[in-house]
PDB file of C-alpha atoms in Angstrom:
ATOM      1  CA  UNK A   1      -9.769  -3.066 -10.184  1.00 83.00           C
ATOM      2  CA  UNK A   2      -9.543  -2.576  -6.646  1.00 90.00           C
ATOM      3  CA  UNK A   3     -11.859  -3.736  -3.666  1.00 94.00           C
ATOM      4  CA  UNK A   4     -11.136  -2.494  -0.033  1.00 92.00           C
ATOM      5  CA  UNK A   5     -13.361  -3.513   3.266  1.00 93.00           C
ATOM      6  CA  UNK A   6     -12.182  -2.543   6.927  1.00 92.00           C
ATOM      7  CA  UNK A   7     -13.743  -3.280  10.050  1.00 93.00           C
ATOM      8  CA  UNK A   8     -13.394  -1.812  13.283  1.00 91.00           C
ATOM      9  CA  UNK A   9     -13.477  -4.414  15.797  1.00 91.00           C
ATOM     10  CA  UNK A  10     -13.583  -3.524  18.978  1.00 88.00           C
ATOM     11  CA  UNK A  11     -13.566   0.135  20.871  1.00 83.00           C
ATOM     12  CA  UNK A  12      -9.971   0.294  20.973  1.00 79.00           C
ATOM     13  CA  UNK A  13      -9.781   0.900  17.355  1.00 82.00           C
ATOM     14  CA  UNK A  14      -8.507  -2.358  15.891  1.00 91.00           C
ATOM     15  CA  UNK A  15      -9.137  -2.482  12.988  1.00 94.00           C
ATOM     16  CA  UNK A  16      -9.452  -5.276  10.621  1.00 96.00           C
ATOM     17  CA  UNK A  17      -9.272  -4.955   6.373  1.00 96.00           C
ATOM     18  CA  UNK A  18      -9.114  -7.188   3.739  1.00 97.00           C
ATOM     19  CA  UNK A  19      -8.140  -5.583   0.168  1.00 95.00           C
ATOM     20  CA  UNK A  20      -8.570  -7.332  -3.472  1.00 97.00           C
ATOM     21  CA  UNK A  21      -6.796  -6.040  -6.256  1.00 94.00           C
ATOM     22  CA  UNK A  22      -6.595  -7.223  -9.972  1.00 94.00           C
ATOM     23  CA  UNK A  23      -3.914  -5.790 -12.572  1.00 90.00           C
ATOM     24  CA  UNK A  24      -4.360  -6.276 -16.013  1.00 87.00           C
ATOM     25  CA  UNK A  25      -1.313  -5.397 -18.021  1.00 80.00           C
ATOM     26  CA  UNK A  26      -2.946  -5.542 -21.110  1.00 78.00           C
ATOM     27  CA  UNK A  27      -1.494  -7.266 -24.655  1.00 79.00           C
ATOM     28  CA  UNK A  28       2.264  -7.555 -25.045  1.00 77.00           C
ATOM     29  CA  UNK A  29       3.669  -8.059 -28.512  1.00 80.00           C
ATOM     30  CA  UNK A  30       6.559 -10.002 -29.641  1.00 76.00           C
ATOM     31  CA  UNK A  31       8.198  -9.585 -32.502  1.00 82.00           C
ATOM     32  CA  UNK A  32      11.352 -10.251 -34.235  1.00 83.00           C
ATOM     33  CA  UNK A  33      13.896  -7.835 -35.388  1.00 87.00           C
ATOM     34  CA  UNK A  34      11.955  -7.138 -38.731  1.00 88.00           C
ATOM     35  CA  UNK A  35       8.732  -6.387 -36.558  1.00 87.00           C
ATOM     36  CA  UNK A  36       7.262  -8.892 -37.669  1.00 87.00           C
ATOM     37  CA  UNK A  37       4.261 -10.229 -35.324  1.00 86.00           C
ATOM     38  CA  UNK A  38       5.484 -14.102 -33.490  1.00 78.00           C
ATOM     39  CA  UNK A  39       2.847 -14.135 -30.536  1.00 76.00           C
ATOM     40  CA  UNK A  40       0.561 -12.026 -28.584  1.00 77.00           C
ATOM     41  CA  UNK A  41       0.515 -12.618 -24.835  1.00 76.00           C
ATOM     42  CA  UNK A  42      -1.168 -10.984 -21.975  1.00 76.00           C
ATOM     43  CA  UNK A  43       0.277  -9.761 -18.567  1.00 80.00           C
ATOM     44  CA  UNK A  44      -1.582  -9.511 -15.226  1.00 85.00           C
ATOM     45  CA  UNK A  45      -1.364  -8.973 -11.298  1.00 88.00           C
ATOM     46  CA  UNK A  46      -3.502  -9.854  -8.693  1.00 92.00           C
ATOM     47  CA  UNK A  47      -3.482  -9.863  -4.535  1.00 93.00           C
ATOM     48  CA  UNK A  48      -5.970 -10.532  -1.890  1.00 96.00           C
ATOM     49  CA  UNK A  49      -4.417  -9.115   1.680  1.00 97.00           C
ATOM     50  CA  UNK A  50      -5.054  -9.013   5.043  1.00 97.00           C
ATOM     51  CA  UNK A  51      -4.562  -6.360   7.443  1.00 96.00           C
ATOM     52  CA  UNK A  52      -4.545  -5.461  11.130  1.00 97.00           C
ATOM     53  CA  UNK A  53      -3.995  -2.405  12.442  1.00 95.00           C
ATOM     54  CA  UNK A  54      -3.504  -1.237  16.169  1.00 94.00           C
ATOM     55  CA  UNK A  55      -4.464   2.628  17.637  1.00 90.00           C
ATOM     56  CA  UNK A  56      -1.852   2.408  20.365  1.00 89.00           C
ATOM     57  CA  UNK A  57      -2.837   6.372  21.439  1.00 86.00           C
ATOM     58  CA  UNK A  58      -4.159   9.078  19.845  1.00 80.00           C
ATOM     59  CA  UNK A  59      -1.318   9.749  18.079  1.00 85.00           C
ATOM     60  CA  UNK A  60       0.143   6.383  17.084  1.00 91.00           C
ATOM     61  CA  UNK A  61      -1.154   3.382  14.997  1.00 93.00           C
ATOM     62  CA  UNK A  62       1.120   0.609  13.516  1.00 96.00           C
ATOM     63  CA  UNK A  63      -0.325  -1.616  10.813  1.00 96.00           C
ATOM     64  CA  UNK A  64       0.110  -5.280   9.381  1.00 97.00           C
ATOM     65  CA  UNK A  65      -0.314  -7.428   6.279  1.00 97.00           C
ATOM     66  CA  UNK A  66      -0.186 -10.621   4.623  1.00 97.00           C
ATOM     67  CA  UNK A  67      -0.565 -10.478   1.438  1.00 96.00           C
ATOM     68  CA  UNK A  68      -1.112 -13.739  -1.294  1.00 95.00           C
ATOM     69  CA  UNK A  69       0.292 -12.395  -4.725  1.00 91.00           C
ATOM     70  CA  UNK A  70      -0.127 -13.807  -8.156  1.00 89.00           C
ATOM     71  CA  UNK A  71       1.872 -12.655 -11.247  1.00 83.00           C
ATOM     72  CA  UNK A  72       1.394 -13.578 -14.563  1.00 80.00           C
ATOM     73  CA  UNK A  73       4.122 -12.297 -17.184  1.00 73.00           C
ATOM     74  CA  UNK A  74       3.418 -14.760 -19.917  1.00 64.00           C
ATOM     75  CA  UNK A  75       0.875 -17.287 -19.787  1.00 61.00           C
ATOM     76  CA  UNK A  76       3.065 -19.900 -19.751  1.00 57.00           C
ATOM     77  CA  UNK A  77       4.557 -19.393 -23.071  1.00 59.00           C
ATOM     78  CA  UNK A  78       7.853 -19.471 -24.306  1.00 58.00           C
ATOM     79  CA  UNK A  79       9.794 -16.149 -24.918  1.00 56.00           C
ATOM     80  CA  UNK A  80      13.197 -16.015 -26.865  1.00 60.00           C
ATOM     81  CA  UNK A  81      13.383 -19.575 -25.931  1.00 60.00           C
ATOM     82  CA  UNK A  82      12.804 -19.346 -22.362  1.00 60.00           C
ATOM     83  CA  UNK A  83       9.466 -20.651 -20.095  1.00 61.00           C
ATOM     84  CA  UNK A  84       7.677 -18.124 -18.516  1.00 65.00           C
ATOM     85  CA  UNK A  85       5.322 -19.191 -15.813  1.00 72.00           C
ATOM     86  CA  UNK A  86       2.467 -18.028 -13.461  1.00 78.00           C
ATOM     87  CA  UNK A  87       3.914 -17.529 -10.134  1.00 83.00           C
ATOM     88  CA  UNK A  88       2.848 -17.042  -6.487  1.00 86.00           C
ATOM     89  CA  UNK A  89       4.082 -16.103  -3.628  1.00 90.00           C
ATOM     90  CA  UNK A  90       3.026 -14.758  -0.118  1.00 94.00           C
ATOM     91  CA  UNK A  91       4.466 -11.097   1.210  1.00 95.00           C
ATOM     92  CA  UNK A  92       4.056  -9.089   4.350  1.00 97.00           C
ATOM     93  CA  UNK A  93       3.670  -5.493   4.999  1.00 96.00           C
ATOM     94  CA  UNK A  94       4.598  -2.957   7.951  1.00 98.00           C
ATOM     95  CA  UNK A  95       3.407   0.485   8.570  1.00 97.00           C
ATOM     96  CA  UNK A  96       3.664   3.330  11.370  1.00 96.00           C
ATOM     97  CA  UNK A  97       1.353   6.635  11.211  1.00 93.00           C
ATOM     98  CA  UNK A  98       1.799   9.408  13.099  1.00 91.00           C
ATOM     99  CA  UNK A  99      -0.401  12.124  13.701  1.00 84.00           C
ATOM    100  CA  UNK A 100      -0.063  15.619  15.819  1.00 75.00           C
ATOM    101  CA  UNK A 101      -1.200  18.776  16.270  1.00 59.00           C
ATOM    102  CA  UNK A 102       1.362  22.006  15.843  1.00 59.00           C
ATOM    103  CA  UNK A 103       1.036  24.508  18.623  1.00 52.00           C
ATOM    104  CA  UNK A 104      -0.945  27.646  17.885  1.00 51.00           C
ATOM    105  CA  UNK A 105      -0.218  30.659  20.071  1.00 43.00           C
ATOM    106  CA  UNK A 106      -3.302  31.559  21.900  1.00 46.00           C
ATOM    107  CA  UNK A 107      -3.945  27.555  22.840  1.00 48.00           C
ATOM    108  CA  UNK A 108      -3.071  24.494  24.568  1.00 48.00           C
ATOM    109  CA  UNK A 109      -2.292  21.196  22.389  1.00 48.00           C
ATOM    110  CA  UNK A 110      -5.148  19.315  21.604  1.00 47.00           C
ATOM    111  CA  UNK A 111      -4.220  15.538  19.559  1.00 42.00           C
ATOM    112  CA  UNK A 112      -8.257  15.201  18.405  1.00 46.00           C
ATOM    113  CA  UNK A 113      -8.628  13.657  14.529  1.00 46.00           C
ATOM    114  CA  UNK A 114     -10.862  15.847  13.842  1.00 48.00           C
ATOM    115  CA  UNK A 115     -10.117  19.214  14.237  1.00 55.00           C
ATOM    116  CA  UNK A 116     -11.510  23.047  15.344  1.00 60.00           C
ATOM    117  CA  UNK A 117     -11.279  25.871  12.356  1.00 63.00           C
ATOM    118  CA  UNK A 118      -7.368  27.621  12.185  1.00 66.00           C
ATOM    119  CA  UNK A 119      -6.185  24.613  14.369  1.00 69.00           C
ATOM    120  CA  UNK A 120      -2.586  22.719  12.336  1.00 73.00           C
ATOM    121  CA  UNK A 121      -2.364  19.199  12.086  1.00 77.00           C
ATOM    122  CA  UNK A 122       0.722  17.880  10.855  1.00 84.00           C
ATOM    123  CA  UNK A 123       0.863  13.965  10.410  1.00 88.00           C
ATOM    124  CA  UNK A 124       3.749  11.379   8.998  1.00 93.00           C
ATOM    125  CA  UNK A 125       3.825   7.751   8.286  1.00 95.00           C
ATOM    126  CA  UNK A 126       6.501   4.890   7.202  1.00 97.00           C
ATOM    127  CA  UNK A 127       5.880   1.420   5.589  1.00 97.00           C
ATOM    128  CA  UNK A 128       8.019  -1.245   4.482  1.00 97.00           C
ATOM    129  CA  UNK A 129       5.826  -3.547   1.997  1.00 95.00           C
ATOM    130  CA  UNK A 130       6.866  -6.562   0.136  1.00 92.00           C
ATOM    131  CA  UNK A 131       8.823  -8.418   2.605  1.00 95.00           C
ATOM    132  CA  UNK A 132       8.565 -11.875   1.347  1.00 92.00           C
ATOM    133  CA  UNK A 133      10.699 -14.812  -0.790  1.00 88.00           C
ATOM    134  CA  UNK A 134      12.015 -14.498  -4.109  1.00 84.00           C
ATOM    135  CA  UNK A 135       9.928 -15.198  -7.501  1.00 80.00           C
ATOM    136  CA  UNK A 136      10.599 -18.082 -10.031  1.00 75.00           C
ATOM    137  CA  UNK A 137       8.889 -16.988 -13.701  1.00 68.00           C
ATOM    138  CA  UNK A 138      10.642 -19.443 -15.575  1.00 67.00           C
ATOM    139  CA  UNK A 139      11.043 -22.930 -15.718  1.00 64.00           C
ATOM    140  CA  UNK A 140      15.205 -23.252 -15.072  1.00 63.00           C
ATOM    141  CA  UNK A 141      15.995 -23.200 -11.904  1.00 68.00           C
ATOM    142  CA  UNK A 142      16.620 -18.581 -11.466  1.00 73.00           C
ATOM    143  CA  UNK A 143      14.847 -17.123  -8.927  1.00 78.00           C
ATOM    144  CA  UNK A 144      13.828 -13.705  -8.710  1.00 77.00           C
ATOM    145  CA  UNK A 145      14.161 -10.876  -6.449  1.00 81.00           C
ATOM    146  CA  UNK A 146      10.762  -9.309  -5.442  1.00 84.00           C
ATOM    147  CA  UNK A 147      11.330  -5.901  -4.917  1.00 88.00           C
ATOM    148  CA  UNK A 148      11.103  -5.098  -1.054  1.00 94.00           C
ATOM    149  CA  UNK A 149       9.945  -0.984  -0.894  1.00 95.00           C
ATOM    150  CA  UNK A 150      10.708   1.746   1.612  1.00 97.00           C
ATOM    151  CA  UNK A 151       7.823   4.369   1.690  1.00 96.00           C
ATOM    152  CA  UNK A 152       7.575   7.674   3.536  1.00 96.00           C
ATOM    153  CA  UNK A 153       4.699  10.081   3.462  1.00 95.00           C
ATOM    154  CA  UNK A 154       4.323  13.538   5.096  1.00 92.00           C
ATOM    155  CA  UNK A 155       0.752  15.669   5.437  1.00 91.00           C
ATOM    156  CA  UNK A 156      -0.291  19.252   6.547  1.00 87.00           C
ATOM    157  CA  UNK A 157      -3.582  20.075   7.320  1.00 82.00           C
ATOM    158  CA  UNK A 158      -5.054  22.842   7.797  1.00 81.00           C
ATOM    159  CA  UNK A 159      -8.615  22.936   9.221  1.00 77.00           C
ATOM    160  CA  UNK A 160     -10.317  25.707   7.751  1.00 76.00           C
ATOM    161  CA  UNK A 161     -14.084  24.932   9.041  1.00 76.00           C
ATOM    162  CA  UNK A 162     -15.182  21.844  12.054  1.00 70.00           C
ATOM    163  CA  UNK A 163     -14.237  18.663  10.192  1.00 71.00           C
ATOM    164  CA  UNK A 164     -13.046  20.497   7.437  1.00 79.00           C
ATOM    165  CA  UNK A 165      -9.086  20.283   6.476  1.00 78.00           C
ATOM    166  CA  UNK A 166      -7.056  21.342   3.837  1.00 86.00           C
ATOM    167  CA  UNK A 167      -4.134  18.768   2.827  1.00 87.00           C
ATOM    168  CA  UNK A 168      -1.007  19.121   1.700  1.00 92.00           C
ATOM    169  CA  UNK A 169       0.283  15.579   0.878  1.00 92.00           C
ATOM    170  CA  UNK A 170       4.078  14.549   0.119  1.00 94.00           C
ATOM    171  CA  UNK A 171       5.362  10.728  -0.595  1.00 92.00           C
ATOM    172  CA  UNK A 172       8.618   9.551  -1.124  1.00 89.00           C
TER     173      UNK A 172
END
């Protein structure tokens, strides 16, 4: 379950958002090599995060997080011999968006959000999430690498009435 509340806050458009998510991985069995049932345990993921982000012109917004993170692999049981534990940690996230408009012939550039019918819009953002400190699950003293990601994402639309657009979406 996911919760998601932004906030613009003044009439530059900062923006504020706070975001609540809950992952439940459902039941994991173990078994031994006879599948034969030893313990049931259940998985689960949650993160409350904080964001700000910044309209620096019409065209260009950058975006940040903090983000508290809670992962639960185990419930503190003991798999193959080895202590599993809740952990927590605290990551940060960095985005850029991009948007435009591609020329048409017979007019002038116009960088509006909203577009006019037949006008092209194409847009592009980046964001590096996960920045933060490696995980410990277990109770020696291994640490964890918490996977830092690279995202790209590339959009055309195509306004085919006022406010109207058709998308064409791409993410790497």
């Amino acid at each position: 379950a996911s919760l998601f509340f932004n906030y613009k806050i003044n009439k530059n458009n900062d923006v504020i958002g706070l975001s609540i998510n809950n992952l439940k991985g459902g039941s994991i069995l173990n078994t031994d090599a006879n599948a034969v049932l030893l313990d049931k345990y259940n998985s689960g993921e949650f993160n409350l995060k904080l964001n700000y982000s910044k309209k620096f012109t019409e065209k260009l917004a950058i975006g940040i997080g903090m983000k508290y993170i809670s992962s639960t692999l185990f419930n503190n049981n003991l798999v193959d011999d080895i202590s599993f534990n809740k952990t927590q940690t605290l990551a940060a996230d960095i985005s850029l968006f991009r948007s435009g408009l591609m020329r048409n012939f017979d007019d002038k550039a116009d960088y509006r959000f909203y577009g006019k019918k037949g006008r092209k819009y194409f847009d592009w953002g980046l964001a590096i999430t996960d920045i933060g400190p490696k995980l410990k699950y277990n109770g020696d003293s291994r640490y964890n690498f918490m996977p830092t990601n690279l995202k790209g994402g590339l959009s055309y639309n195509l306004y085919v009435q006022d406010k109207q657009r058709l998308s064409f979406i791409a993410e790497i």
